[in-house]
Tab-separated table of C-alpha atoms in Angstrom:
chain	number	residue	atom	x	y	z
A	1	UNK	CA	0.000	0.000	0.000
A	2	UNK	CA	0.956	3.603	-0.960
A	3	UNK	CA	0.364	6.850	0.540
A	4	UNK	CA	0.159	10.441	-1.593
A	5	UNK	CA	-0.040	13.511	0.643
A	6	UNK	CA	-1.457	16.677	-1.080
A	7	UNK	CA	0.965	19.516	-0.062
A	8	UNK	CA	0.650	22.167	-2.872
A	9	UNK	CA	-2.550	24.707	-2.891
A	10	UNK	CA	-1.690	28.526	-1.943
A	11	UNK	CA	-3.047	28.641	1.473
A	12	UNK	CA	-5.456	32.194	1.058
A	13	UNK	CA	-7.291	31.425	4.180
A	14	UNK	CA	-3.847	31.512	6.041
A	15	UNK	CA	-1.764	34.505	4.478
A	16	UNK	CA	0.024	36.941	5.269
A	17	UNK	CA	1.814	33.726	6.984
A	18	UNK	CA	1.500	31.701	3.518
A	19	UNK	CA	2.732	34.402	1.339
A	20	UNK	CA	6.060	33.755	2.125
A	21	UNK	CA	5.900	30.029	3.451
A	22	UNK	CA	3.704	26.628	2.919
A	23	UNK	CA	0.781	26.125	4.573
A	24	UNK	CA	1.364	22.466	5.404
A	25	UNK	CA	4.772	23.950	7.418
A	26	UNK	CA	3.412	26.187	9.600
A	27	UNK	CA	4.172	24.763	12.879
A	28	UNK	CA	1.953	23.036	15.599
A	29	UNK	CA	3.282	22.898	18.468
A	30	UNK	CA	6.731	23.982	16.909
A	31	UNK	CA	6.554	21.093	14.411
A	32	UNK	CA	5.015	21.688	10.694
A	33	UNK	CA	1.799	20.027	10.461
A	34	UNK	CA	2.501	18.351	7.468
A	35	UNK	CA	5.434	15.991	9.817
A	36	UNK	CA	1.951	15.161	11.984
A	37	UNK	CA	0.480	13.248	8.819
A	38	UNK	CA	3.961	11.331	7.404
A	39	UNK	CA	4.328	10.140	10.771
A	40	UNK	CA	0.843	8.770	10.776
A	41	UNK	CA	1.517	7.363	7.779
A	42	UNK	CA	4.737	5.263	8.901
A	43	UNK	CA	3.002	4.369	11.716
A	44	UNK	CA	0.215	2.681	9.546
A	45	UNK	CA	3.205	0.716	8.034
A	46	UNK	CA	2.948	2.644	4.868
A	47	UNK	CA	6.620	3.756	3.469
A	48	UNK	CA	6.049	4.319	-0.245
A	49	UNK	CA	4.941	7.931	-0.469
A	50	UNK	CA	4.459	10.297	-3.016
A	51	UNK	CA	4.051	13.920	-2.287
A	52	UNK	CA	2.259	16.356	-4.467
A	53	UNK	CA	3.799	20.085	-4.657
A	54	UNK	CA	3.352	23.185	-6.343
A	55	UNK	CA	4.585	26.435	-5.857
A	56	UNK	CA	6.264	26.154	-2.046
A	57	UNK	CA	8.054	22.607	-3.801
A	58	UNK	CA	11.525	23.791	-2.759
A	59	UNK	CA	10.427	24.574	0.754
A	60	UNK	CA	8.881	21.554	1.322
A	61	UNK	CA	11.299	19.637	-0.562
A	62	UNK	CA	13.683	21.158	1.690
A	63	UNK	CA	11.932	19.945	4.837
A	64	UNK	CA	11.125	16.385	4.189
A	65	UNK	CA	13.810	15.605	2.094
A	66	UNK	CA	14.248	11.918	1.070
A	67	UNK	CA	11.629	11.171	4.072
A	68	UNK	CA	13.952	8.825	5.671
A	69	UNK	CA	13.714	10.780	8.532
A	70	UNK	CA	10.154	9.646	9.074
A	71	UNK	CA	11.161	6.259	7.976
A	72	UNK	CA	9.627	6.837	4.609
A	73	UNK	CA	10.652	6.731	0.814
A	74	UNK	CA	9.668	10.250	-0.691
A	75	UNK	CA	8.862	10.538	-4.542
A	76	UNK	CA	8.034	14.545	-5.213
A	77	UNK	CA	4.852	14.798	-7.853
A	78	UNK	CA	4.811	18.101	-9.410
A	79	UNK	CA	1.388	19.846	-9.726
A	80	UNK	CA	1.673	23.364	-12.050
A	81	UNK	CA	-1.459	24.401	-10.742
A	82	UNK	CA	-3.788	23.247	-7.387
A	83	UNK	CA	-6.610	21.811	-10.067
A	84	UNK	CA	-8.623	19.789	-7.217
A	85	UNK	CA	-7.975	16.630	-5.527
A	86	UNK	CA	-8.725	14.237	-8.264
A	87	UNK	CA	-6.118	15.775	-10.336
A	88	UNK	CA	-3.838	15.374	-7.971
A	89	UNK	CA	-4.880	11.180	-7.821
A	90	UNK	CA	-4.905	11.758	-12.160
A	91	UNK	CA	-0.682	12.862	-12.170
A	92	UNK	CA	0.348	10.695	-9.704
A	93	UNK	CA	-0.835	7.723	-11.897
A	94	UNK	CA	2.739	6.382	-12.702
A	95	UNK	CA	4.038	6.575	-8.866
A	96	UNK	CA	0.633	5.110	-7.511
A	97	UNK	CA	0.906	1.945	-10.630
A	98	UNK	CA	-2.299	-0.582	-9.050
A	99	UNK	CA	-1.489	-0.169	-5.678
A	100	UNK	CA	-3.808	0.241	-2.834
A	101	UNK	CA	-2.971	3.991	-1.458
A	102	UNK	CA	-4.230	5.904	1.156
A	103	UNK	CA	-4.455	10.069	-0.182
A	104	UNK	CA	-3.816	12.012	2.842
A	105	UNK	CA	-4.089	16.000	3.053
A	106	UNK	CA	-1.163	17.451	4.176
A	107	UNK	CA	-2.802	20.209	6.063
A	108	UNK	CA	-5.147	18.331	8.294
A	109	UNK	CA	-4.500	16.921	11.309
A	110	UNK	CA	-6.314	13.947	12.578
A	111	UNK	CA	-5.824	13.056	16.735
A	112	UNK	CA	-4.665	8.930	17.166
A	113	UNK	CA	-3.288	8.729	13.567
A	114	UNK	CA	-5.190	6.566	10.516
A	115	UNK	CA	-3.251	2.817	11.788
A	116	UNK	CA	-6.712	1.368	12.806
A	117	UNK	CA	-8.342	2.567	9.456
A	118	UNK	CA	-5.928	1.553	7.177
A	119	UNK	CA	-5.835	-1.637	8.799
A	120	UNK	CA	-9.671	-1.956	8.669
A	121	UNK	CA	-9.347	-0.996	5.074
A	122	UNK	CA	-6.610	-3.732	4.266
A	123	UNK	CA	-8.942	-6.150	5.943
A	124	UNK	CA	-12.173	-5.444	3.679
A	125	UNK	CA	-11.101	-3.822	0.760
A	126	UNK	CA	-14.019	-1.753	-0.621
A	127	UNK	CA	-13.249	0.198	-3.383
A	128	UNK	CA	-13.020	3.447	-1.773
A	129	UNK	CA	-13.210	4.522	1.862
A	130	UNK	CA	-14.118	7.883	2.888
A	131	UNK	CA	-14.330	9.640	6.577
A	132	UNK	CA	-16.672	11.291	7.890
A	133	UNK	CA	-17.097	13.755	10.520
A	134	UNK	CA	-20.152	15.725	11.705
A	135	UNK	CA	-19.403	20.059	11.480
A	136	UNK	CA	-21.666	22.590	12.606
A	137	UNK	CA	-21.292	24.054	8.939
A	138	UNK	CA	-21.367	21.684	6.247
A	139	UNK	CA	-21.003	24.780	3.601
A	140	UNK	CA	-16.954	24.850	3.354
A	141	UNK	CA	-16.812	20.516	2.949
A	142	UNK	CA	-17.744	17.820	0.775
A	143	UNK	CA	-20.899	16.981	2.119
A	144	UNK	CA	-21.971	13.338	1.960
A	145	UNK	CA	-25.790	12.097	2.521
A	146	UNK	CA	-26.174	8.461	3.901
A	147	UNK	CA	-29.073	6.388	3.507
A	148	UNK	CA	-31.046	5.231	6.597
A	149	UNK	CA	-28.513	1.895	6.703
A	150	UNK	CA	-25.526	4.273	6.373
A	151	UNK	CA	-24.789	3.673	3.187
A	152	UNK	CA	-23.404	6.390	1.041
A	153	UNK	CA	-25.930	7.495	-1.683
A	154	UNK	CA	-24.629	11.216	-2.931
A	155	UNK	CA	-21.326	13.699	-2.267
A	156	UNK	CA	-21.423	17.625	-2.705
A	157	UNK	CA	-18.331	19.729	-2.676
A	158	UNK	CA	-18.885	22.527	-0.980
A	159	UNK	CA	-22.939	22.843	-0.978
A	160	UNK	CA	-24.808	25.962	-0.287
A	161	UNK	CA	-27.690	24.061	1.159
A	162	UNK	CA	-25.908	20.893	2.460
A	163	UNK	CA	-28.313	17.646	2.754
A	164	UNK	CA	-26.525	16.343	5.972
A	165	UNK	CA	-23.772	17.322	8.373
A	166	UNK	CA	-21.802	14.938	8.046
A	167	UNK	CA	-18.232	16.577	6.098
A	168	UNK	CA	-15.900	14.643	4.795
A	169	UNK	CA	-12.209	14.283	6.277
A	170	UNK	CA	-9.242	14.306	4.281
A	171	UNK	CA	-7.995	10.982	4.399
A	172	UNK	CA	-9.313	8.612	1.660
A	173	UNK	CA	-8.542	5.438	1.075
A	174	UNK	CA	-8.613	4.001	-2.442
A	175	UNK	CA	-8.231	0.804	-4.233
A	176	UNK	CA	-6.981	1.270	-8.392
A	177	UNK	CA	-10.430	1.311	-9.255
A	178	UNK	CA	-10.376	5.126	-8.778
A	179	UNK	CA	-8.022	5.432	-11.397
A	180	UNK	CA	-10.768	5.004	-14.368
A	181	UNK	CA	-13.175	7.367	-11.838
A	182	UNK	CA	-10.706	10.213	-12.116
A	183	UNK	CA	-10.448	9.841	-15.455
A	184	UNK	CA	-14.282	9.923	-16.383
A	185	UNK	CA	-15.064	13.180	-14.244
A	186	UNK	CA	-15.090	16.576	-15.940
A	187	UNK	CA	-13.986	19.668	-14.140
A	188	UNK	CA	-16.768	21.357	-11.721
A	189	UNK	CA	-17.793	25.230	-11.812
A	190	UNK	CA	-14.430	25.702	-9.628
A	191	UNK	CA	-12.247	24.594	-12.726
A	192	UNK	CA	-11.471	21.553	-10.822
A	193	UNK	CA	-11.476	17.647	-10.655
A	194	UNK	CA	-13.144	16.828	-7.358
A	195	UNK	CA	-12.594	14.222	-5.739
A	196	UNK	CA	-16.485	14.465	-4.306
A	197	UNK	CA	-17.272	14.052	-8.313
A	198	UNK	CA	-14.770	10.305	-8.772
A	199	UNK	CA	-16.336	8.784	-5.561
A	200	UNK	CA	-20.313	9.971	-6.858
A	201	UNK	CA	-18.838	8.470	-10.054
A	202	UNK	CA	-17.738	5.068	-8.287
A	203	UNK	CA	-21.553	5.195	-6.452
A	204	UNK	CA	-23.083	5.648	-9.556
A	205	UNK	CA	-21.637	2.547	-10.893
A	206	UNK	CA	-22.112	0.543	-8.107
A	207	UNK	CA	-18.940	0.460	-6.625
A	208	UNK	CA	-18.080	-0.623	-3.001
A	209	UNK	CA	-17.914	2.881	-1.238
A	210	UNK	CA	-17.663	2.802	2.369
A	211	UNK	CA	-17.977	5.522	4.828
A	212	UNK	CA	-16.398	5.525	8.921
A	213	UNK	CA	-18.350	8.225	10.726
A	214	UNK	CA	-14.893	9.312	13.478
A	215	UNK	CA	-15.577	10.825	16.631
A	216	UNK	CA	-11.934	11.449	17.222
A	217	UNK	CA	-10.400	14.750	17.058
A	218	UNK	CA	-10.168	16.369	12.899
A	219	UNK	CA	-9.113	19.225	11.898
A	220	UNK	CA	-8.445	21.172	8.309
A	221	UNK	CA	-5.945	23.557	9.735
A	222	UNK	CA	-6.443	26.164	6.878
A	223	UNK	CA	-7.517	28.888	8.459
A	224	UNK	CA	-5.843	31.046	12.028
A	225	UNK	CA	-8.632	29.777	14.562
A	226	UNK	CA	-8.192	25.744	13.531
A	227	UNK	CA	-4.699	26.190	13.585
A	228	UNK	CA	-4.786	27.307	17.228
A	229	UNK	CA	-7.569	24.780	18.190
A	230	UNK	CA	-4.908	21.903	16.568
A	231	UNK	CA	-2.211	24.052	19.026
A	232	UNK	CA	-4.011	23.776	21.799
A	233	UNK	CA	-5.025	19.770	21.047
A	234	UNK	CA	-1.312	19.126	20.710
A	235	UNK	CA	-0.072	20.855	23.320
A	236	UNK	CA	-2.251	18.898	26.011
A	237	UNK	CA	-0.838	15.601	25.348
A	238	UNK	CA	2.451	17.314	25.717
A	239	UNK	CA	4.846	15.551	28.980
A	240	UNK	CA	6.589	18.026	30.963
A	241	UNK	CA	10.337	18.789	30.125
A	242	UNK	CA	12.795	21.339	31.000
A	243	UNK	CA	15.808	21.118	28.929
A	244	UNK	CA	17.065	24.614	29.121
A	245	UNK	CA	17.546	26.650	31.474
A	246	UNK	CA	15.408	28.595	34.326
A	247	UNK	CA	16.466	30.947	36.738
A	248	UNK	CA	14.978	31.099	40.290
A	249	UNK	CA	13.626	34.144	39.847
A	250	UNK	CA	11.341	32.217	37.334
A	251	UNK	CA	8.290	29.906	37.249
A	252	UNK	CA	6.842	26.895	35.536
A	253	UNK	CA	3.789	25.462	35.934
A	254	UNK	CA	2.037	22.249	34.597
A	255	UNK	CA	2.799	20.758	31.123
A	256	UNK	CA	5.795	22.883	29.997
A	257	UNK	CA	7.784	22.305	27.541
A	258	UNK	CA	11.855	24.118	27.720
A	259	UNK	CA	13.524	22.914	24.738
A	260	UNK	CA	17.566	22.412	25.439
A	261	UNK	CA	19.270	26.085	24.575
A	262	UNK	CA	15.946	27.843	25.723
A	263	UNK	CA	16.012	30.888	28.555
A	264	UNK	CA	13.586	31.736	30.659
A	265	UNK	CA	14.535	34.710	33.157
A	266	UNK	CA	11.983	36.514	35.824
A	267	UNK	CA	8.931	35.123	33.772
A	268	UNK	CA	6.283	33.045	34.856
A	269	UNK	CA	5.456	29.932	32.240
A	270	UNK	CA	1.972	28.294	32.840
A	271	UNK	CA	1.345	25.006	30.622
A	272	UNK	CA	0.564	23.789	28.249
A	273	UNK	CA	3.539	25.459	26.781
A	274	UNK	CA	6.360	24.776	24.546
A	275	UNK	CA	9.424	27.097	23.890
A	276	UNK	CA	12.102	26.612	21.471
A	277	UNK	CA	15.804	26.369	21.914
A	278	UNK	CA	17.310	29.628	21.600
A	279	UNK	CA	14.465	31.448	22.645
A	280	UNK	CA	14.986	33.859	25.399
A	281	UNK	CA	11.852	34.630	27.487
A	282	UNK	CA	12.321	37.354	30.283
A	283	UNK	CA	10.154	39.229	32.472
A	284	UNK	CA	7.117	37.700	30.767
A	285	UNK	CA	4.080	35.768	31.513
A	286	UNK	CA	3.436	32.978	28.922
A	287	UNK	CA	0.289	31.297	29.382
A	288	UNK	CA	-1.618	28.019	28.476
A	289	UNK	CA	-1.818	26.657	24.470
A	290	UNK	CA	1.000	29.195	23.444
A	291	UNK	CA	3.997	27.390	21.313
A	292	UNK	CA	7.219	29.833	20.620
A	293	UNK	CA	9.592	28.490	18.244
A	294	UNK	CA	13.171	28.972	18.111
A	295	UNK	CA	15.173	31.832	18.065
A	296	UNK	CA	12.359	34.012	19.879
A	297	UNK	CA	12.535	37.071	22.245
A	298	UNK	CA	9.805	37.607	24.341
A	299	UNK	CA	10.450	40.772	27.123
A	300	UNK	CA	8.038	42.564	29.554
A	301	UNK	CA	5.071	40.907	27.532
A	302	UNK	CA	1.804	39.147	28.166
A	303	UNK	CA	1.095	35.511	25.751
A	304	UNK	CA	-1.308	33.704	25.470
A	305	UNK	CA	-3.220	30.918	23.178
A	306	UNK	CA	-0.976	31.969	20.775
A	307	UNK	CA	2.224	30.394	18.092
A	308	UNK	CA	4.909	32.489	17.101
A	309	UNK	CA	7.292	31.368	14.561
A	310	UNK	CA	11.113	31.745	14.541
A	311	UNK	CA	13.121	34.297	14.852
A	312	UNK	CA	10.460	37.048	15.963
A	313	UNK	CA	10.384	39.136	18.936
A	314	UNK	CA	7.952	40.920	21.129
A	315	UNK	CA	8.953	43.779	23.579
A	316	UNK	CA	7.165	45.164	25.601
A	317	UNK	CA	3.640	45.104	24.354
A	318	UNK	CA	1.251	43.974	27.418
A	319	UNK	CA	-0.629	41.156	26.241
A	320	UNK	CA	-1.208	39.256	23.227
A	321	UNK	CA	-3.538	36.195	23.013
A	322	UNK	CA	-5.216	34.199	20.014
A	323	UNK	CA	-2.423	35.325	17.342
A	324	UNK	CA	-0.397	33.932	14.973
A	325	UNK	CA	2.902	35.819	14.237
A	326	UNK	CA	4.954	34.847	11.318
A	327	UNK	CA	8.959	34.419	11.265
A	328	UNK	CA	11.179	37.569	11.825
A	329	UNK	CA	8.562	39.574	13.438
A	330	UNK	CA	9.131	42.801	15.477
A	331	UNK	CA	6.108	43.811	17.563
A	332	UNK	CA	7.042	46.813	19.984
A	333	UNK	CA	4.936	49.252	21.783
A	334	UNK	CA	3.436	52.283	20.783
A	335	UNK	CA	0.736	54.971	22.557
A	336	UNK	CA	-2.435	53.084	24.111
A	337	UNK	CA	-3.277	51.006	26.410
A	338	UNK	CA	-5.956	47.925	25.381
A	339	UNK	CA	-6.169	45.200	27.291
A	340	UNK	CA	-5.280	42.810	24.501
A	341	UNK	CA	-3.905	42.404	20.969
A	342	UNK	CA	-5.272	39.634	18.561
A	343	UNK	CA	-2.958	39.114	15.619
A	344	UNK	CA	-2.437	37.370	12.463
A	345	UNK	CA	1.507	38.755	11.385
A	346	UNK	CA	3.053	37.449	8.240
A	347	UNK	CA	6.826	36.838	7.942
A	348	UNK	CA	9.690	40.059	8.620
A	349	UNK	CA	6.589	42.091	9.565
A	350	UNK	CA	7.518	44.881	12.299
A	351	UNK	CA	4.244	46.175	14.199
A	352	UNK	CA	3.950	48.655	16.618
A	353	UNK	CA	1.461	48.217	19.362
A	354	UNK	CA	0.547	51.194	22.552
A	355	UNK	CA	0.856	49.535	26.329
């Protein structure tokens, strides 16, 4: 069995962040999200992986590299444009050959990994397996309606009047039969091969398409608030470790996480937290579901349910809570005094804030 992770697309629902990196590499819990789904996938027992990139290919390339750091073997598929999901299944034809694969997005984030579903899958063998998950807004999904034995009967991408709740995950698993689906589809009103349009294809010809309702933890992480919501999910299951060093002036409270080169000087670190080595934080109060990566300086500031990337600082600013801030950040302080800053900084930004 194969796997082929979906890492191109532009990422609008993240930038300024995405303008100048990959959406699949902004970091959770100072590790890109996209490492969260390769590792599920060697963990399945899957090491035959082809990636699909676009645009950000040489960062990502960069990243993952051969994948034998994950215990993988890496093929890179190279997408000119993001033309939909089937597409992506339609190029990678010659790495995929008639192999069983799983297609995993490599911006979501699912809690427990996909192990027991791929074994399920391996067991049975339908022709396609889809997830499903139930969202309070169906609109932004593909939408699947079930019929009252639970058996798939119809998929919408993206609906404006969805006929269920139930929105489909992105991990699908796929025996070669979707090859000839792909190939039959036309593009939708988007200019794209959905994938929503091969699997209604595959129902349509009475093919064996199965669907796992998962009450587990799923999230797309393309937009500011799920990526903090995935933060925060991570960062609980976190163990407490101080690797770096902490003064006694300073102090750390539950799940904290110092990473080995980290400071922390007069400040006062309540968990979940992780900081990054080479991140200094002093006389500072960072506070539960934050993550600061490496290479930080955070002085005479307030944090909070927040991830900063690399090599940013933030003086003196009072507090900040529910932000993202890019890489090589500079937020200082300017006249005013709120009581809070939310922010969404992309990379080398420099913002001046009043406390």
């Amino acid at each position: 069995m194969k796997a082929l992770v979906l890492a191109g697309g532009a990422g609008t629902r993240l930038r300024p962040i995405t303008h100048t990196s990959a959406k699949q590499l902004v970091p959770v819990a100072n590790k890109p999200v996209l490492f969260y789904g390769l590792e599920s996938i060697a963990a399945a027992g899957i090491t035959d992986v082809g990636i699909v990139v676009g645009d950000t290919a040489a960062e990502i390339e960069e990243e993952v590299g051969d994948g034998s750091k994950f215990g993988l073997g890496v093929t890179y598929i190279p997408q000119e444009r993001p033309l939909g999901l089937a597409h992506a299944v339609l190029i990678a034809r010659e790495f995929l050959g008639d192999d069983d694969f799983v297609m995993y997005l490599g911006d979501n984030f699912v809690v427990g990994g996909i192990s027991d579903l791929v074994d399920a899958f391996r067991a049975s063998r339908p022709d396609a397996q889809i997830l499903l998950t139930r969202v309070p807004d169906p609109r932004s999904f593909g939408v699947a309606q079930l019929d009252p034995s639970g058996r798939v009967v119809s998929l919408e991408e993206k609906p404006e009047h969805p006929k269920s709740d139930l929105a489909l995950v992105g991990v699908y698993l796929f025996t070669p039969v979707i090859h000839e689906a792909v190939r039959a589809i036309k593009p939708s009103w988007r200019g794209e091969l959905e994938i929503t349009h091969a699997l209604q294809h595959l129902i349509d010809i009475r093919a064996d398409v199965r669907s796992t309702i998962i009450d587990g933890y799923w999230k797309d992480t393309g937009n500011v608030d799920d990526m903090l919501e995935v933060n925060r999910t991570v960062l609980e299951g976190m163990r407490r470790r101080i690797d770096g060093e902490v003064d006694d002036a300073s102090e750390t409270v539950g799940r904290v996480v110092i990473e080995e080169g980290a400071r922390i000087a007069n400040s006062r670190i309540v968990g979940p937290v992780v900081i990054g080595s080479g991140t200094v934080v002093s006389d500072s109060y960072v506070g539960p579901f934050t993550s600061v990566a490496e290479n930080c300086r955070i002085t005479d500031s307030e944090l909070e349910f927040s991830i900063v990337l690399r090599d940013s600082s933030i003086d003196g600013v009072g507090r900040i809570e529910c932000s993202l801030i890019g890489r090589h950040v500079e937020v200082t302080p300017t006249a005013g005094v709120p009581s809070a800053h939310r922010l969404v900084l992309g990379d080398h930004s420099k913002v001046q804030i009043r406390s």
